[in-house]
PDB file of C-alpha atoms in Angstrom:
ATOM      1  CA  MET W   1     -12.131   6.414  23.147  1.00 56.00           C
ATOM      2  CA  ASP W   2     -10.572   7.685  19.908  1.00 77.00           C
ATOM      3  CA  VAL W   3      -9.451   5.040  17.446  1.00 87.00           C
ATOM      4  CA  PRO W   4      -6.874   5.833  14.761  1.00 93.00           C
ATOM      5  CA  TYR W   5      -8.834   4.137  11.948  1.00 96.00           C
ATOM      6  CA  PRO W   6     -10.878   4.812   9.962  1.00 97.00           C
ATOM      7  CA  LYS W   7      -8.733   7.834   9.115  1.00 97.00           C
ATOM      8  CA  ARG W   8      -9.895  10.722   6.933  1.00 97.00           C
ATOM      9  CA  THR W   9      -7.745  12.659   4.501  1.00 98.00           C
ATOM     10  CA  GLU W  10      -8.869  15.612   2.400  1.00 97.00           C
ATOM     11  CA  ARG W  11     -10.742  13.412  -0.124  1.00 98.00           C
ATOM     12  CA  LEU W  12     -10.433   9.859   1.164  1.00 98.00           C
ATOM     13  CA  LEU W  13     -11.305   7.500   3.971  1.00 98.00           C
ATOM     14  CA  LEU W  14      -8.683   4.918   4.979  1.00 98.00           C
ATOM     15  CA  ARG W  15     -10.500   2.019   6.616  1.00 97.00           C
ATOM     16  CA  PRO W  16     -10.674  -1.718   7.240  1.00 97.00           C
ATOM     17  CA  LEU W  17     -12.007  -3.806   4.378  1.00 96.00           C
ATOM     18  CA  HIS W  18     -15.617  -5.050   4.494  1.00 95.00           C
ATOM     19  CA  ALA W  19     -17.399  -8.035   2.944  1.00 96.00           C
ATOM     20  CA  GLU W  20     -19.109  -5.585   0.560  1.00 97.00           C
ATOM     21  CA  ASP W  21     -15.651  -4.771  -0.915  1.00 97.00           C
ATOM     22  CA  VAL W  22     -15.033  -8.245  -2.339  1.00 98.00           C
ATOM     23  CA  ASP W  23     -16.448  -7.585  -5.827  1.00 98.00           C
ATOM     24  CA  ALA W  24     -14.561  -4.298  -6.209  1.00 98.00           C
ATOM     25  CA  ILE W  25     -11.270  -5.848  -5.067  1.00 98.00           C
ATOM     26  CA  LEU W  26     -11.768  -8.856  -7.327  1.00 97.00           C
ATOM     27  CA  ALA W  27     -12.362  -6.530 -10.301  1.00 98.00           C
ATOM     28  CA  TYR W  28      -9.354  -4.259  -9.849  1.00 98.00           C
ATOM     29  CA  ARG W  29      -6.912  -6.980  -8.791  1.00 97.00           C
ATOM     30  CA  ASN W  30      -7.770  -8.927 -11.975  1.00 97.00           C
ATOM     31  CA  ASP W  31      -7.555  -5.842 -14.206  1.00 97.00           C
ATOM     32  CA  PRO W  32      -4.465  -6.385 -16.420  1.00 94.00           C
ATOM     33  CA  HIS W  33      -3.571  -2.673 -16.223  1.00 94.00           C
ATOM     34  CA  VAL W  34      -3.611  -2.726 -12.406  1.00 96.00           C
ATOM     35  CA  ALA W  35      -1.990  -6.150 -11.992  1.00 93.00           C
ATOM     36  CA  GLU W  36       0.784  -5.641 -14.562  1.00 90.00           C
ATOM     37  CA  HIS W  37       3.524  -4.772 -12.043  1.00 89.00           C
ATOM     38  CA  GLN W  38       1.999  -6.269  -8.909  1.00 90.00           C
ATOM     39  CA  ASP W  39       3.192  -9.506  -7.332  1.00 86.00           C
ATOM     40  CA  TRP W  40      -0.030 -11.449  -6.854  1.00 88.00           C
ATOM     41  CA  ASP W  41      -0.840 -14.602  -8.813  1.00 88.00           C
ATOM     42  CA  LEU W  42      -3.477 -14.322 -11.535  1.00 92.00           C
ATOM     43  CA  PRO W  43      -6.305 -14.821 -11.749  1.00 95.00           C
ATOM     44  CA  VAL W  44      -7.182 -13.582  -8.283  1.00 95.00           C
ATOM     45  CA  THR W  45      -9.966 -15.828  -7.011  1.00 96.00           C
ATOM     46  CA  ARG W  46     -13.057 -14.883  -5.044  1.00 97.00           C
ATOM     47  CA  ALA W  47     -12.015 -17.283  -2.259  1.00 97.00           C
ATOM     48  CA  ARG W  48      -8.627 -15.572  -1.973  1.00 95.00           C
ATOM     49  CA  VAL W  49     -10.180 -12.096  -1.826  1.00 97.00           C
ATOM     50  CA  GLU W  50     -12.802 -13.200   0.708  1.00 97.00           C
ATOM     51  CA  SER W  51     -10.065 -14.665   2.907  1.00 95.00           C
ATOM     52  CA  ALA W  52      -7.967 -11.481   2.624  1.00 92.00           C
ATOM     53  CA  VAL W  53     -10.981  -9.303   3.449  1.00 95.00           C
ATOM     54  CA  GLU W  54     -11.758 -11.435   6.477  1.00 93.00           C
ATOM     55  CA  ARG W  55      -8.167 -11.046   7.737  1.00 89.00           C
ATOM     56  CA  SER W  56      -8.248  -7.279   7.053  1.00 86.00           C
ATOM     57  CA  SER W  57     -11.564  -6.394   8.674  1.00 88.00           C
ATOM     58  CA  GLY W  58     -12.549  -5.369  12.155  1.00 89.00           C
ATOM     59  CA  TRP W  59      -9.307  -3.702  13.198  1.00 94.00           C
ATOM     60  CA  THR W  60      -8.983  -0.136  14.439  1.00 94.00           C
ATOM     61  CA  ASP W  61      -5.209   0.288  14.372  1.00 96.00           C
ATOM     62  CA  ILE W  62      -2.047  -0.913  12.702  1.00 96.00           C
ATOM     63  CA  GLU W  63      -0.550  -3.700  14.793  1.00 94.00           C
ATOM     64  CA  PRO W  64       3.083  -4.839  14.907  1.00 96.00           C
ATOM     65  CA  GLY W  65       3.558  -8.249  13.323  1.00 96.00           C
ATOM     66  CA  ARG W  66       0.150  -8.220  11.590  1.00 94.00           C
ATOM     67  CA  PRO W  67       0.397  -7.386   7.879  1.00 94.00           C
ATOM     68  CA  MET W  68      -2.795  -5.664   6.805  1.00 94.00           C
ATOM     69  CA  THR W  69      -4.640  -4.190   3.900  1.00 95.00           C
ATOM     70  CA  ILE W  70      -6.258  -0.777   4.359  1.00 97.00           C
ATOM     71  CA  GLY W  71      -9.146   0.148   2.087  1.00 97.00           C
ATOM     72  CA  ILE W  72      -9.039   3.479   0.231  1.00 98.00           C
ATOM     73  CA  GLU W  73     -12.556   4.864  -0.100  1.00 98.00           C
ATOM     74  CA  ARG W  74     -13.648   7.891  -2.130  1.00 98.00           C
ATOM     75  CA  ASP W  75     -17.247   9.131  -1.857  1.00 97.00           C
ATOM     76  CA  GLY W  76     -18.442   5.826  -0.393  1.00 97.00           C
ATOM     77  CA  GLU W  77     -16.731   3.679  -3.037  1.00 97.00           C
ATOM     78  CA  LEU W  78     -13.621   1.514  -2.621  1.00 98.00           C
ATOM     79  CA  ILE W  79     -11.026   2.733  -5.146  1.00 98.00           C
ATOM     80  CA  GLY W  80      -8.010   0.776  -3.947  1.00 98.00           C
ATOM     81  CA  ASP W  81      -5.977  -0.312  -0.989  1.00 98.00           C
ATOM     82  CA  LEU W  82      -2.768   0.186   0.934  1.00 98.00           C
ATOM     83  CA  TYR W  83      -0.568  -2.560   2.316  1.00 97.00           C
ATOM     84  CA  VAL W  84       1.329  -2.120   5.575  1.00 98.00           C
ATOM     85  CA  GLY W  85       3.489  -4.638   7.335  1.00 97.00           C
ATOM     86  CA  LEU W  86       4.780  -3.232  10.628  1.00 97.00           C
ATOM     87  CA  HIS W  87       7.626  -5.347  12.008  1.00 97.00           C
ATOM     88  CA  GLU W  88       6.693  -7.265  15.159  1.00 96.00           C
ATOM     89  CA  GLN W  89       9.138  -5.100  17.154  1.00 94.00           C
ATOM     90  CA  GLY W  90       7.774  -1.904  15.567  1.00 93.00           C
ATOM     91  CA  GLY W  91      10.195   0.597  14.115  1.00 96.00           C
ATOM     92  CA  VAL W  92      10.292  -0.688  10.530  1.00 98.00           C
ATOM     93  CA  ALA W  93       7.383  -1.055   8.119  1.00 98.00           C
ATOM     94  CA  GLU W  94       6.861  -2.083   4.522  1.00 98.00           C
ATOM     95  CA  ILE W  95       4.223  -0.227   2.520  1.00 98.00           C
ATOM     96  CA  GLY W  96       2.487  -0.750  -0.812  1.00 97.00           C
ATOM     97  CA  PHE W  97      -0.501   0.551  -2.745  1.00 97.00           C
ATOM     98  CA  THR W  98      -2.988  -0.488  -5.416  1.00 97.00           C
ATOM     99  CA  LEU W  99      -5.603   1.672  -7.160  1.00 97.00           C
ATOM    100  CA  ARG W 100      -8.342   0.882  -9.648  1.00 98.00           C
ATOM    101  CA  ALA W 101      -7.302   1.963 -13.141  1.00 97.00           C
ATOM    102  CA  GLU W 102      -9.902   4.737 -13.380  1.00 97.00           C
ATOM    103  CA  ALA W 103      -8.747   6.182 -10.023  1.00 97.00           C
ATOM    104  CA  GLN W 104      -5.102   6.423 -11.065  1.00 96.00           C
ATOM    105  CA  GLY W 105      -3.468   9.708 -12.032  1.00 95.00           C
ATOM    106  CA  GLN W 106      -5.636  11.842  -9.736  1.00 97.00           C
ATOM    107  CA  GLY W 107      -3.382  11.996  -6.684  1.00 97.00           C
ATOM    108  CA  TYR W 108      -5.360   9.481  -4.611  1.00 98.00           C
ATOM    109  CA  ALA W 109      -2.454   7.052  -4.133  1.00 98.00           C
ATOM    110  CA  HIS W 110      -0.191   9.909  -3.025  1.00 98.00           C
ATOM    111  CA  GLU W 111      -2.826  11.276  -0.649  1.00 98.00           C
ATOM    112  CA  ALA W 112      -3.497   7.868   0.905  1.00 98.00           C
ATOM    113  CA  ALA W 113       0.158   6.808   1.088  1.00 98.00           C
ATOM    114  CA  SER W 114       1.180  10.190   2.548  1.00 98.00           C
ATOM    115  CA  ALA W 115      -1.369   9.778   5.341  1.00 98.00           C
ATOM    116  CA  LEU W 116      -0.117   6.253   6.048  1.00 98.00           C
ATOM    117  CA  VAL W 117       3.543   7.349   6.061  1.00 98.00           C
ATOM    118  CA  ALA W 118       2.749  10.264   8.396  1.00 97.00           C
ATOM    119  CA  ASP W 119       0.914   7.887  10.735  1.00 97.00           C
ATOM    120  CA  LEU W 120       3.753   5.347  10.740  1.00 97.00           C
ATOM    121  CA  PHE W 121       6.436   7.948  11.437  1.00 97.00           C
ATOM    122  CA  GLY W 122       4.453  10.445  13.525  1.00 96.00           C
ATOM    123  CA  ARG W 123       2.140   8.376  15.707  1.00 96.00           C
ATOM    124  CA  LEU W 124       3.621   4.867  15.610  1.00 96.00           C
ATOM    125  CA  GLY W 125       7.272   5.901  15.937  1.00 96.00           C
ATOM    126  CA  CYS W 126       8.755   4.062  12.972  1.00 97.00           C
ATOM    127  CA  HIS W 127      12.356   4.905  12.136  1.00 97.00           C
ATOM    128  CA  ARG W 128      12.398   3.308   8.654  1.00 98.00           C
ATOM    129  CA  LEU W 129       9.891   2.565   5.890  1.00 98.00           C
ATOM    130  CA  PHE W 130      10.511   0.652   2.705  1.00 98.00           C
ATOM    131  CA  ALA W 131       8.715  -0.545  -0.412  1.00 98.00           C
ATOM    132  CA  GLN W 132       9.613  -3.259  -2.918  1.00 96.00           C
ATOM    133  CA  LEU W 133       8.719  -3.116  -6.590  1.00 95.00           C
ATOM    134  CA  SER W 134       9.694  -4.113 -10.069  1.00 93.00           C
ATOM    135  CA  PRO W 135      11.970  -1.543 -11.719  1.00 93.00           C
ATOM    136  CA  GLU W 136       9.488  -1.657 -14.613  1.00 91.00           C
ATOM    137  CA  ASN W 137       6.877  -0.022 -12.363  1.00 93.00           C
ATOM    138  CA  ALA W 138       7.856   3.564 -13.154  1.00 93.00           C
ATOM    139  CA  ARG W 139       4.608   5.137 -11.884  1.00 94.00           C
ATOM    140  CA  SER W 140       4.969   3.581  -8.431  1.00 96.00           C
ATOM    141  CA  ALA W 141       8.654   4.513  -8.340  1.00 96.00           C
ATOM    142  CA  ARG W 142       7.706   8.151  -9.023  1.00 96.00           C
ATOM    143  CA  LEU W 143       5.111   8.058  -6.238  1.00 97.00           C
ATOM    144  CA  LEU W 144       7.655   6.652  -3.791  1.00 98.00           C
ATOM    145  CA  GLU W 145      10.054   9.424  -4.804  1.00 97.00           C
ATOM    146  CA  ARG W 146       7.321  12.018  -4.163  1.00 97.00           C
ATOM    147  CA  LEU W 147       6.927  10.492  -0.690  1.00 97.00           C
ATOM    148  CA  GLY W 148      10.634  11.213  -0.123  1.00 97.00           C
ATOM    149  CA  MET W 149      11.866   7.659  -0.595  1.00 98.00           C
ATOM    150  CA  HIS W 150      15.098   6.873  -2.403  1.00 96.00           C
ATOM    151  CA  VAL W 151      16.396   3.780  -4.149  1.00 96.00           C
ATOM    152  CA  GLU W 152      18.214   1.702  -1.599  1.00 95.00           C
ATOM    153  CA  SER W 153      18.998  -1.401  -3.632  1.00 94.00           C
ATOM    154  CA  LEU W 154      18.387  -3.252  -6.862  1.00 91.00           C
ATOM    155  CA  ALA W 155      18.693  -7.023  -6.782  1.00 91.00           C
ATOM    156  CA  PRO W 156      18.642  -8.434 -10.323  1.00 89.00           C
ATOM    157  CA  LYS W 157      16.561 -11.548 -10.969  1.00 89.00           C
ATOM    158  CA  SER W 158      15.908 -12.057  -7.250  1.00 87.00           C
ATOM    159  CA  TYR W 159      12.102 -12.056  -6.990  1.00 83.00           C
ATOM    160  CA  TRP W 160       9.957 -14.969  -8.245  1.00 81.00           C
ATOM    161  CA  CYS W 161       6.704 -13.641  -9.706  1.00 80.00           C
ATOM    162  CA  ARG W 162       4.201 -15.434 -11.923  1.00 80.00           C
ATOM    163  CA  GLY W 163       6.609 -18.100 -13.084  1.00 85.00           C
ATOM    164  CA  ALA W 164       9.638 -15.915 -13.795  1.00 87.00           C
ATOM    165  CA  TRP W 165      12.448 -14.146 -11.986  1.00 89.00           C
ATOM    166  CA  ASP W 166      12.109 -10.364 -11.812  1.00 88.00           C
ATOM    167  CA  ASP W 167      14.434  -7.661 -10.557  1.00 88.00           C
ATOM    168  CA  ASN W 168      13.580  -6.302  -7.111  1.00 90.00           C
ATOM    169  CA  LEU W 169      13.938  -2.592  -6.413  1.00 94.00           C
ATOM    170  CA  VAL W 170      13.849  -1.470  -2.774  1.00 97.00           C
ATOM    171  CA  CYS W 171      13.066   2.147  -1.946  1.00 97.00           C
ATOM    172  CA  ALA W 172      13.294   3.428   1.617  1.00 98.00           C
ATOM    173  CA  ILE W 173      13.177   6.471   3.858  1.00 98.00           C
ATOM    174  CA  SER W 174      14.216   7.151   7.450  1.00 98.00           C
ATOM    175  CA  ASP W 175      12.199   9.170   9.929  1.00 97.00           C
ATOM    176  CA  ASP W 176      14.802  11.967   9.844  1.00 97.00           C
ATOM    177  CA  ASP W 177      14.731  12.112   6.035  1.00 97.00           C
ATOM    178  CA  TRP W 178      10.922  12.097   6.074  1.00 97.00           C
ATOM    179  CA  ARG W 179      10.801  14.998   8.543  1.00 95.00           C
ATOM    180  CA  ALA W 180      13.222  16.984   6.362  1.00 95.00           C
ATOM    181  CA  HIS W 181      11.158  16.109   3.249  1.00 93.00           C
ATOM    182  CA  VAL W 182       7.915  17.239   4.885  1.00 90.00           C
ATOM    183  CA  GLY W 183       9.608  20.324   6.331  1.00 81.00           C
ATOM    184  CA  ALA W 184      10.745  21.277   2.834  1.00 78.00           C
ATOM    185  CA  GLY W 185       7.091  21.457   1.800  1.00 73.00           C
ATOM    186  CA  CYS W 186       7.091  18.317  -0.347  1.00 65.00           C
TER     187      CYS W 186
END
């Protein structure tokens, strides 16, 4: 029986997390460059990463109502992860991405996120995807734009993060807009 994950792209393997990933995740999630615009509390503890890895291991497919982290592997090494939260009724999903600092700027996040978006729209039948981020996170905003997403809303001082209120930018795309974006060769 074919299972959807692990999923290969041109250069990457999208897969469940493994216990061997804990040290790599701990390192990049505590890297100030990586964590600057992310929403997790710092420092990220080993216990928290081990718990997250345990929850995000052993699966073979994205499941409605089960938020999950998907490892991004390049040449046998974990270089980052994707987040996907598929609504319990299906149809709508939130996505996110994190890459080690030295893996950024090489197209890996776009390649991994594009594969996830194609899977959510093409195979899993989603009609809407969205992502939330700080407006200060210009690099992620550009990546979302490259995926065909557009700014849907900006809610000033509406997101509590690390002891302060931050603005919350929501970018989204519909299945029809995604198909047109892909059809245009983007």
